[in-house]
């Protein structure tokens, strides 16, 4: 039997995502009510400035006083899609204090202060859901937090930023340079006017922190995530990747150590074999590859950004939180019982592709090989091309730690025969 009194929802933010959330709440009101067991009512919308016409939203619901809205006391669920750290953090904790559960899409805040927000939700017996914070419409947090709760996740490897994937895919498919591909992404609306958060990996790093925390039941903060942007990736790197049967993606990688005592989280460009499922993810799409003991290998794929896809994830959380509200229950909170050590990047072991500019004369290869051997880095393959006294030397290693590779490169730079290190790229997904 359906309850007639509606559950009241406060919406913080009415931009691309917020306006879609409001639209779906209105146009799908009957379906949402049937799925929840009670109608949901948009009780207020907080925005920065009033006066703008917002299609489908009663102007009487619009306010610039977000604090007063979340303090009303009759709000059941607050949906936060304003982003940033403040005032979002204060508004969310205030919502808990005044009896509301929260649905958020705020990856930056959750990566930085997720533990404190979970603690505040737990203190007041309220829900904190955030499926939309990681990969848009792709159901990912709930499968990790609930469907795989009885399994042991060992690795999460993913493309979690559509802008960077569009740029790298364009470079791969057309041979375009980085700036040319970025300009096209901007013209098509995939990249912001200031693309720094995307191309420098900040967006993906926040998502990696959230995913690692859930997957490994360990608190992982944004500061724990190694981050490397993609502005230095060149058309030459893609040519080298193709020669190896690979492509290049900006990856978020979260993995458990072999002995199970520690985890790492990192974001950086990497070569992956064309045979790996992530290699075929094109355009602005996202995909996340999960490896666990019992389930084996799973891949989640779909649109990772945009108003409608992100709103879909928000509404999914809203339905779950409203159901919990009706049942007088809460869903899963933070699970950080494992409390594993978060290891630094220097401990990460992977393969490397190193391109060197060297003098084209006898003995160079032997000198380079000696440096690798002295630092305990085993070479898999070497390719050398020379012309007019200059040459390029491409070395692909077996698995080595980041720390040992760093020492190797520092020593290579000191050789008189090495003119420069053109590029260093990790090789993942094997």
Short mmCIF file of C-alpha atoms in Angstrom, two decimals:
data_model
loop_
_atom_site.label_atom_id
_atom_site.label_comp_id
_atom_site.label_asym_id
_atom_site.label_seq_id
_atom_site.Cartn_x
_atom_site.Cartn_y
_atom_site.Cartn_z
CA UNK A 1 0.00 0.00 0.00
CA UNK A 2 1.41 3.38 -1.04
CA UNK A 3 1.87 6.13 1.53
CA UNK A 4 0.09 9.30 0.47
CA UNK A 5 2.25 11.83 2.32
CA UNK A 6 5.12 12.72 0.00
CA UNK A 7 8.80 12.49 0.80
CA UNK A 8 10.27 15.97 0.43
CA UNK A 9 13.44 16.56 -1.55
CA UNK A 10 15.67 19.64 -1.48
CA UNK A 11 17.84 20.17 -4.54
CA UNK A 12 21.12 22.06 -4.12
CA UNK A 13 22.21 23.25 -7.54
CA UNK A 14 20.22 23.56 -10.74
CA UNK A 15 22.82 23.47 -13.49
CA UNK A 16 23.20 20.80 -16.15
CA UNK A 17 22.75 17.91 -13.71
CA UNK A 18 20.39 19.56 -11.23
CA UNK A 19 17.94 20.70 -13.90
CA UNK A 20 17.85 17.14 -15.28
CA UNK A 21 17.19 15.73 -11.81
CA UNK A 22 14.27 18.15 -11.40
CA UNK A 23 12.91 17.32 -14.85
CA UNK A 24 12.99 13.56 -14.28
CA UNK A 25 11.41 13.94 -10.83
CA UNK A 26 8.53 15.78 -12.49
CA UNK A 27 8.05 13.76 -15.68
CA UNK A 28 8.53 10.36 -14.00
CA UNK A 29 6.73 11.22 -10.78
CA UNK A 30 4.22 8.37 -10.99
CA UNK A 31 6.88 5.75 -11.76
CA UNK A 32 9.13 7.00 -8.97
CA UNK A 33 6.26 6.91 -6.50
CA UNK A 34 5.41 3.33 -7.51
CA UNK A 35 9.01 2.22 -7.12
CA UNK A 36 9.53 3.97 -3.80
CA UNK A 37 6.14 3.33 -2.22
CA UNK A 38 5.40 7.02 -1.68
CA UNK A 39 5.33 10.13 -3.84
CA UNK A 40 8.39 12.40 -3.89
CA UNK A 41 8.00 16.15 -3.89
CA UNK A 42 10.54 18.74 -4.92
CA UNK A 43 10.29 21.03 -1.91
CA UNK A 44 12.99 23.59 -2.74
CA UNK A 45 15.80 24.38 -5.16
CA UNK A 46 18.86 26.33 -4.02
CA UNK A 47 20.71 28.34 -6.68
CA UNK A 48 23.33 31.08 -6.73
CA UNK A 49 21.11 33.63 -8.46
CA UNK A 50 17.38 33.91 -8.92
CA UNK A 51 15.63 35.59 -11.84
CA UNK A 52 16.59 33.01 -14.43
CA UNK A 53 13.73 31.02 -15.92
CA UNK A 54 14.09 27.32 -15.11
CA UNK A 55 11.81 25.23 -17.25
CA UNK A 56 9.51 22.92 -15.31
CA UNK A 57 10.42 24.37 -11.90
CA UNK A 58 7.98 26.50 -9.94
CA UNK A 59 9.76 29.84 -9.28
CA UNK A 60 8.31 29.78 -5.76
CA UNK A 61 10.58 26.81 -4.97
CA UNK A 62 13.76 28.63 -5.96
CA UNK A 63 15.93 30.22 -3.27
CA UNK A 64 19.45 31.53 -2.84
CA UNK A 65 19.44 30.58 0.85
CA UNK A 66 20.66 26.98 0.72
CA UNK A 67 21.35 26.91 4.46
CA UNK A 68 17.77 27.80 5.34
CA UNK A 69 16.52 25.16 2.91
CA UNK A 70 18.49 22.29 4.47
CA UNK A 71 17.58 23.50 7.99
CA UNK A 72 13.83 23.37 7.39
CA UNK A 73 13.37 20.13 9.32
CA UNK A 74 10.68 18.72 6.99
CA UNK A 75 13.18 17.75 4.26
CA UNK A 76 13.65 13.99 3.89
CA UNK A 77 16.45 13.97 1.30
CA UNK A 78 18.93 16.61 0.17
CA UNK A 79 20.36 16.17 -3.33
CA UNK A 80 23.70 18.02 -3.61
CA UNK A 81 24.95 18.73 -7.14
CA UNK A 82 26.70 22.07 -6.64
CA UNK A 83 30.21 20.57 -6.44
CA UNK A 84 33.32 21.96 -4.78
CA UNK A 85 34.34 21.75 -1.14
CA UNK A 86 32.49 24.67 0.42
CA UNK A 87 29.68 25.44 0.94
CA UNK A 88 28.81 21.84 -0.04
CA UNK A 89 30.52 20.28 2.98
CA UNK A 90 28.76 22.53 5.49
CA UNK A 91 25.41 22.14 3.75
CA UNK A 92 25.66 18.34 3.79
CA UNK A 93 26.57 18.14 7.48
CA UNK A 94 23.83 20.64 8.28
CA UNK A 95 21.34 18.47 6.39
CA UNK A 96 22.28 15.47 8.54
CA UNK A 97 21.91 17.54 11.71
CA UNK A 98 18.40 18.56 10.68
CA UNK A 99 17.16 15.08 9.83
CA UNK A 100 17.79 14.66 6.10
CA UNK A 101 19.68 11.97 4.23
CA UNK A 102 21.95 13.08 1.39
CA UNK A 103 22.54 12.09 -2.23
CA UNK A 104 25.67 13.71 -3.68
CA UNK A 105 27.59 13.78 -6.95
CA UNK A 106 30.53 15.64 -5.37
CA UNK A 107 33.65 13.57 -6.10
CA UNK A 108 36.12 16.22 -4.93
CA UNK A 109 34.48 16.57 -1.52
CA UNK A 110 34.02 12.83 -1.02
CA UNK A 111 37.64 12.12 -1.98
CA UNK A 112 38.88 14.73 0.47
CA UNK A 113 36.45 14.39 3.38
CA UNK A 114 34.50 11.19 2.79
CA UNK A 115 35.36 9.74 6.19
CA UNK A 116 34.10 12.81 8.06
CA UNK A 117 30.90 12.92 6.01
CA UNK A 118 30.23 9.23 6.63
CA UNK A 119 30.84 9.78 10.33
CA UNK A 120 28.33 12.66 10.36
CA UNK A 121 25.75 10.55 8.53
CA UNK A 122 26.26 7.69 10.97
CA UNK A 123 26.03 9.95 14.00
CA UNK A 124 22.60 11.14 12.92
CA UNK A 125 21.39 7.81 11.53
CA UNK A 126 21.11 9.05 7.95
CA UNK A 127 22.17 7.86 4.50
CA UNK A 128 24.99 9.22 2.34
CA UNK A 129 24.80 7.92 -1.24
CA UNK A 130 27.02 9.06 -4.13
CA UNK A 131 26.81 6.76 -7.16
CA UNK A 132 26.97 9.78 -9.49
CA UNK A 133 30.34 10.90 -8.08
CA UNK A 134 32.43 8.32 -9.92
CA UNK A 135 31.30 7.32 -13.40
CA UNK A 136 28.09 9.08 -14.38
CA UNK A 137 25.35 6.64 -15.30
CA UNK A 138 27.50 3.54 -14.82
CA UNK A 139 26.39 1.52 -11.77
CA UNK A 140 29.71 1.02 -10.02
CA UNK A 141 29.66 2.07 -6.37
CA UNK A 142 26.64 -0.05 -5.52
CA UNK A 143 28.09 -3.21 -7.14
CA UNK A 144 31.38 -2.68 -5.28
CA UNK A 145 29.71 -1.82 -1.99
CA UNK A 146 26.89 -4.37 -2.10
CA UNK A 147 27.03 -6.95 -4.93
CA UNK A 148 30.72 -7.75 -4.29
CA UNK A 149 30.51 -7.33 -0.51
CA UNK A 150 31.17 -11.05 -0.02
CA UNK A 151 34.11 -11.13 -2.43
CA UNK A 152 37.70 -9.90 -2.28
CA UNK A 153 38.46 -7.20 -4.85
CA UNK A 154 42.09 -7.14 -5.90
CA UNK A 155 42.17 -4.55 -8.65
CA UNK A 156 40.09 -1.76 -10.14
CA UNK A 157 41.37 -0.47 -13.48
CA UNK A 158 39.39 2.13 -15.32
CA UNK A 159 38.79 5.00 -17.70
CA UNK A 160 36.83 7.38 -15.49
CA UNK A 161 37.07 10.67 -17.39
CA UNK A 162 35.30 11.08 -20.71
CA UNK A 163 37.14 14.23 -21.77
CA UNK A 164 40.57 12.61 -21.59
CA UNK A 165 39.37 9.47 -23.29
CA UNK A 166 37.94 11.51 -26.15
CA UNK A 167 41.25 13.35 -26.61
CA UNK A 168 43.39 10.21 -26.51
CA UNK A 169 41.00 8.31 -28.77
CA UNK A 170 41.17 11.15 -31.29
CA UNK A 171 44.98 11.12 -31.17
CA UNK A 172 44.96 7.35 -31.68
CA UNK A 173 42.46 7.22 -34.54
CA UNK A 174 43.56 10.29 -36.52
CA UNK A 175 47.21 10.83 -35.61
CA UNK A 176 46.38 14.29 -34.25
CA UNK A 177 48.63 15.97 -31.72
CA UNK A 178 47.53 16.61 -28.15
CA UNK A 179 46.63 20.29 -28.61
CA UNK A 180 44.69 19.64 -31.81
CA UNK A 181 42.66 16.90 -30.13
CA UNK A 182 42.05 19.09 -27.06
CA UNK A 183 40.83 21.95 -29.28
CA UNK A 184 38.33 19.62 -30.94
CA UNK A 185 37.14 18.34 -27.57
CA UNK A 186 36.60 21.94 -26.44
CA UNK A 187 34.74 22.87 -29.62
CA UNK A 188 32.41 19.88 -29.20
CA UNK A 189 31.74 20.68 -25.54
CA UNK A 190 33.56 17.66 -24.12
CA UNK A 191 36.25 19.81 -22.52
CA UNK A 192 35.75 22.83 -20.26
CA UNK A 193 37.22 26.22 -21.13
CA UNK A 194 39.79 25.39 -18.43
CA UNK A 195 40.42 21.65 -18.89
CA UNK A 196 43.02 21.37 -16.11
CA UNK A 197 40.95 19.19 -13.77
CA UNK A 198 40.46 16.66 -16.55
CA UNK A 199 43.74 16.60 -18.48
CA UNK A 200 45.95 16.86 -15.40
CA UNK A 201 44.15 13.93 -13.78
CA UNK A 202 42.60 15.71 -10.78
CA UNK A 203 39.08 14.53 -11.65
CA UNK A 204 40.19 10.93 -12.16
CA UNK A 205 42.29 10.99 -8.98
CA UNK A 206 39.28 11.97 -6.87
CA UNK A 207 37.33 9.09 -8.38
CA UNK A 208 40.24 6.70 -7.79
CA UNK A 209 40.30 7.63 -4.10
CA UNK A 210 36.59 6.87 -3.75
CA UNK A 211 36.84 3.57 -5.65
CA UNK A 212 39.89 2.39 -3.73
CA UNK A 213 38.26 3.14 -0.40
CA UNK A 214 35.17 1.12 -1.25
CA UNK A 215 36.95 -1.74 -3.02
CA UNK A 216 39.55 -2.32 -0.30
CA UNK A 217 37.58 -1.30 2.82
CA UNK A 218 40.31 1.22 3.60
CA UNK A 219 40.29 4.99 3.88
CA UNK A 220 42.00 6.43 0.82
CA UNK A 221 42.12 10.21 0.49
CA UNK A 222 42.85 12.31 -2.56
CA UNK A 223 46.34 13.05 -1.23
CA UNK A 224 47.07 9.30 -1.26
CA UNK A 225 46.55 9.05 -5.02
CA UNK A 226 49.52 9.43 -7.35
CA UNK A 227 48.53 11.73 -10.22
CA UNK A 228 50.13 12.36 -13.58
CA UNK A 229 48.48 14.31 -16.42
CA UNK A 230 48.44 13.57 -20.13
CA UNK A 231 49.65 16.82 -21.69
CA UNK A 232 53.02 15.25 -22.51
CA UNK A 233 51.53 12.37 -24.53
CA UNK A 234 52.56 12.75 -28.18
CA UNK A 235 51.66 11.32 -31.56
CA UNK A 236 55.06 9.57 -31.43
CA UNK A 237 53.95 7.79 -28.24
CA UNK A 238 50.91 6.45 -30.09
CA UNK A 239 53.10 5.25 -32.95
CA UNK A 240 55.28 3.40 -30.44
CA UNK A 241 52.19 1.96 -28.77
CA UNK A 242 50.87 0.65 -32.07
CA UNK A 243 54.19 -1.02 -32.79
CA UNK A 244 53.71 -2.90 -29.50
CA UNK A 245 50.09 -3.78 -30.27
CA UNK A 246 48.86 -1.24 -27.70
CA UNK A 247 46.98 2.01 -27.35
CA UNK A 248 47.19 4.73 -24.69
CA UNK A 249 44.56 5.57 -22.08
CA UNK A 250 44.49 7.76 -18.98
CA UNK A 251 43.83 5.14 -16.33
CA UNK A 252 42.75 5.15 -12.70
CA UNK A 253 44.35 2.09 -11.11
CA UNK A 254 43.62 0.86 -7.61
CA UNK A 255 45.21 -2.41 -6.56
CA UNK A 256 45.92 -4.59 -3.59
CA UNK A 257 49.49 -5.81 -3.02
CA UNK A 258 50.21 -9.49 -3.56
CA UNK A 259 50.58 -10.13 0.16
CA UNK A 260 47.32 -8.26 0.83
CA UNK A 261 48.83 -5.87 3.37
CA UNK A 262 48.70 -2.66 1.37
CA UNK A 263 47.00 -0.89 -1.52
CA UNK A 264 47.96 1.71 -4.09
CA UNK A 265 45.90 4.22 -6.05
CA UNK A 266 47.22 6.09 -9.07
CA UNK A 267 46.20 7.99 -12.19
CA UNK A 268 48.43 8.31 -15.23
CA UNK A 269 48.61 7.65 -18.97
CA UNK A 270 49.50 4.06 -19.80
CA UNK A 271 49.85 1.75 -22.75
CA UNK A 272 47.41 -1.14 -22.70
CA UNK A 273 47.25 -4.07 -25.14
CA UNK A 274 44.65 -3.82 -27.88
CA UNK A 275 43.36 -7.17 -26.64
CA UNK A 276 42.34 -5.67 -23.29
CA UNK A 277 38.62 -4.72 -23.05
CA UNK A 278 39.48 -1.14 -22.04
CA UNK A 279 41.38 -0.59 -25.29
CA UNK A 280 38.13 -0.58 -27.26
CA UNK A 281 36.47 2.15 -25.15
CA UNK A 282 36.08 5.04 -27.58
CA UNK A 283 35.06 8.67 -27.51
CA UNK A 284 33.85 10.19 -24.26
CA UNK A 285 32.77 6.88 -22.73
CA UNK A 286 33.96 5.45 -19.41
CA UNK A 287 34.66 1.86 -18.44
CA UNK A 288 35.93 0.21 -15.28
CA UNK A 289 37.49 -3.25 -15.10
CA UNK A 290 37.21 -5.01 -11.73
CA UNK A 291 39.16 -8.12 -10.74
CA UNK A 292 38.13 -10.14 -7.69
CA UNK A 293 38.80 -13.57 -6.23
CA UNK A 294 35.42 -15.21 -6.73
CA UNK A 295 33.71 -13.18 -9.47
CA UNK A 296 36.83 -12.97 -11.60
CA UNK A 297 36.92 -10.18 -14.16
CA UNK A 298 34.00 -7.77 -14.58
CA UNK A 299 33.67 -4.68 -16.77
CA UNK A 300 31.26 -1.78 -16.32
CA UNK A 301 30.79 0.46 -19.36
CA UNK A 302 28.74 3.48 -20.34
CA UNK A 303 28.49 7.29 -20.54
CA UNK A 304 30.48 8.78 -17.69
CA UNK A 305 29.29 12.38 -17.73
CA UNK A 306 26.58 14.73 -18.94
CA UNK A 307 23.31 15.93 -17.49
CA UNK A 308 21.08 12.94 -18.24
CA UNK A 309 23.57 10.13 -17.43
CA UNK A 310 24.61 11.73 -14.15
CA UNK A 311 21.01 12.50 -13.24
CA UNK A 312 20.18 8.84 -13.82
CA UNK A 313 22.69 7.86 -11.13
CA UNK A 314 21.40 10.56 -8.78
CA UNK A 315 17.80 9.38 -9.19
CA UNK A 316 18.84 5.77 -8.58
CA UNK A 317 20.34 6.84 -5.26
CA UNK A 318 17.29 8.96 -4.49
CA UNK A 319 15.00 5.94 -4.92
CA UNK A 320 17.22 3.81 -2.65
CA UNK A 321 17.45 6.47 0.05
CA UNK A 322 13.70 7.14 -0.03
CA UNK A 323 12.99 3.42 0.32
CA UNK A 324 15.30 3.31 3.33
CA UNK A 325 13.51 6.33 4.77
CA UNK A 326 10.13 4.64 4.49
CA UNK A 327 11.46 1.48 6.11
CA UNK A 328 13.14 3.34 8.96
CA UNK A 329 16.50 1.95 7.90
CA UNK A 330 19.78 3.10 6.40
CA UNK A 331 21.91 1.56 3.70
CA UNK A 332 25.59 0.64 3.86
CA UNK A 333 27.84 3.27 5.37
CA UNK A 334 31.60 3.55 5.25
CA UNK A 335 33.48 0.26 5.41
CA UNK A 336 37.08 0.92 6.43
CA UNK A 337 37.65 -2.05 8.74
CA UNK A 338 40.59 -3.43 6.73
CA UNK A 339 42.64 -0.28 7.41
CA UNK A 340 45.33 -1.32 4.93
CA UNK A 341 48.48 0.71 4.39
CA UNK A 342 48.33 3.00 1.34
CA UNK A 343 51.73 2.56 -0.29
CA UNK A 344 53.55 5.30 -2.21
CA UNK A 345 54.04 5.25 -5.96
CA UNK A 346 57.65 4.13 -5.55
CA UNK A 347 56.41 0.70 -4.45
CA UNK A 348 54.27 0.16 -7.56
CA UNK A 349 55.52 -2.58 -9.86
CA UNK A 350 54.68 -2.51 -13.56
CA UNK A 351 56.28 -2.59 -17.03
CA UNK A 352 57.75 0.51 -18.66
CA UNK A 353 58.23 1.84 -22.17
CA UNK A 354 61.19 4.26 -22.29
CA UNK A 355 62.19 6.22 -25.40
CA UNK A 356 65.73 7.67 -25.40
CA UNK A 357 67.51 10.04 -27.77
CA UNK A 358 71.08 8.73 -28.04
CA UNK A 359 74.24 9.13 -30.07
CA UNK A 360 74.36 6.79 -33.06
CA UNK A 361 77.65 5.09 -32.39
CA UNK A 362 78.94 1.69 -31.23
CA UNK A 363 78.65 0.82 -27.54
CA UNK A 364 75.60 2.95 -26.74
CA UNK A 365 73.27 0.01 -26.32
CA UNK A 366 75.76 -1.74 -24.04
CA UNK A 367 76.07 1.35 -21.84
CA UNK A 368 72.31 1.70 -21.56
CA UNK A 369 71.83 -2.00 -20.81
CA UNK A 370 74.48 -1.79 -18.08
CA UNK A 371 72.61 1.05 -16.34
CA UNK A 372 69.38 -0.96 -16.36
CA UNK A 373 71.18 -4.00 -14.95
CA UNK A 374 72.89 -1.98 -12.21
CA UNK A 375 69.48 -0.80 -10.99
CA UNK A 376 67.92 -4.25 -11.10
CA UNK A 377 65.60 -3.50 -14.00
CA UNK A 378 65.32 -6.33 -16.51
CA UNK A 379 64.92 -5.44 -20.19
CA UNK A 380 62.28 -7.24 -22.26
CA UNK A 381 62.87 -5.74 -25.71
CA UNK A 382 65.03 -3.02 -27.32
CA UNK A 383 64.51 -1.26 -30.63
CA UNK A 384 67.10 1.15 -32.10
CA UNK A 385 66.90 3.45 -35.12
CA UNK A 386 69.73 5.71 -36.18
CA UNK A 387 70.48 8.41 -38.76
CA UNK A 388 73.12 11.14 -39.22
CA UNK A 389 74.82 10.54 -35.89
CA UNK A 390 71.61 10.56 -33.83
CA UNK A 391 69.42 7.64 -32.85
CA UNK A 392 66.34 6.71 -30.89
CA UNK A 393 66.42 3.80 -28.51
CA UNK A 394 63.16 2.28 -27.26
CA UNK A 395 63.42 0.02 -24.23
CA UNK A 396 60.54 -2.04 -22.85
CA UNK A 397 61.21 -3.50 -19.42
CA UNK A 398 59.93 -6.48 -17.55
CA UNK A 399 58.04 -5.58 -14.36
CA UNK A 400 59.96 -3.19 -12.11
CA UNK A 401 59.20 -0.86 -9.23
CA UNK A 402 58.65 2.80 -9.89
CA UNK A 403 61.49 3.62 -7.50
CA UNK A 404 64.00 1.43 -9.34
CA UNK A 405 62.90 2.84 -12.70
CA UNK A 406 63.32 6.39 -11.38
CA UNK A 407 66.88 5.60 -10.31
CA UNK A 408 67.57 4.05 -13.71
CA UNK A 409 66.38 7.12 -15.59
CA UNK A 410 68.42 9.46 -13.39
CA UNK A 411 71.54 7.40 -14.18
CA UNK A 412 70.74 7.32 -17.90
CA UNK A 413 70.56 11.11 -18.00
CA UNK A 414 74.17 11.24 -16.79
CA UNK A 415 75.52 9.23 -19.74
CA UNK A 416 77.29 11.34 -22.35
CA UNK A 417 75.77 9.19 -25.08
CA UNK A 418 72.18 9.84 -23.95
CA UNK A 419 70.94 13.14 -25.39
CA UNK A 420 67.61 13.02 -23.58
CA UNK A 421 64.69 10.96 -22.36
CA UNK A 422 61.93 11.51 -24.91
CA UNK A 423 59.19 9.72 -23.01
CA UNK A 424 58.46 7.26 -20.21
CA UNK A 425 55.17 5.42 -20.12
CA UNK A 426 53.86 2.59 -18.03
CA UNK A 427 52.46 -0.55 -19.66
CA UNK A 428 49.37 -1.87 -17.88
CA UNK A 429 46.53 -4.33 -18.33
CA UNK A 430 48.48 -7.54 -18.78
#
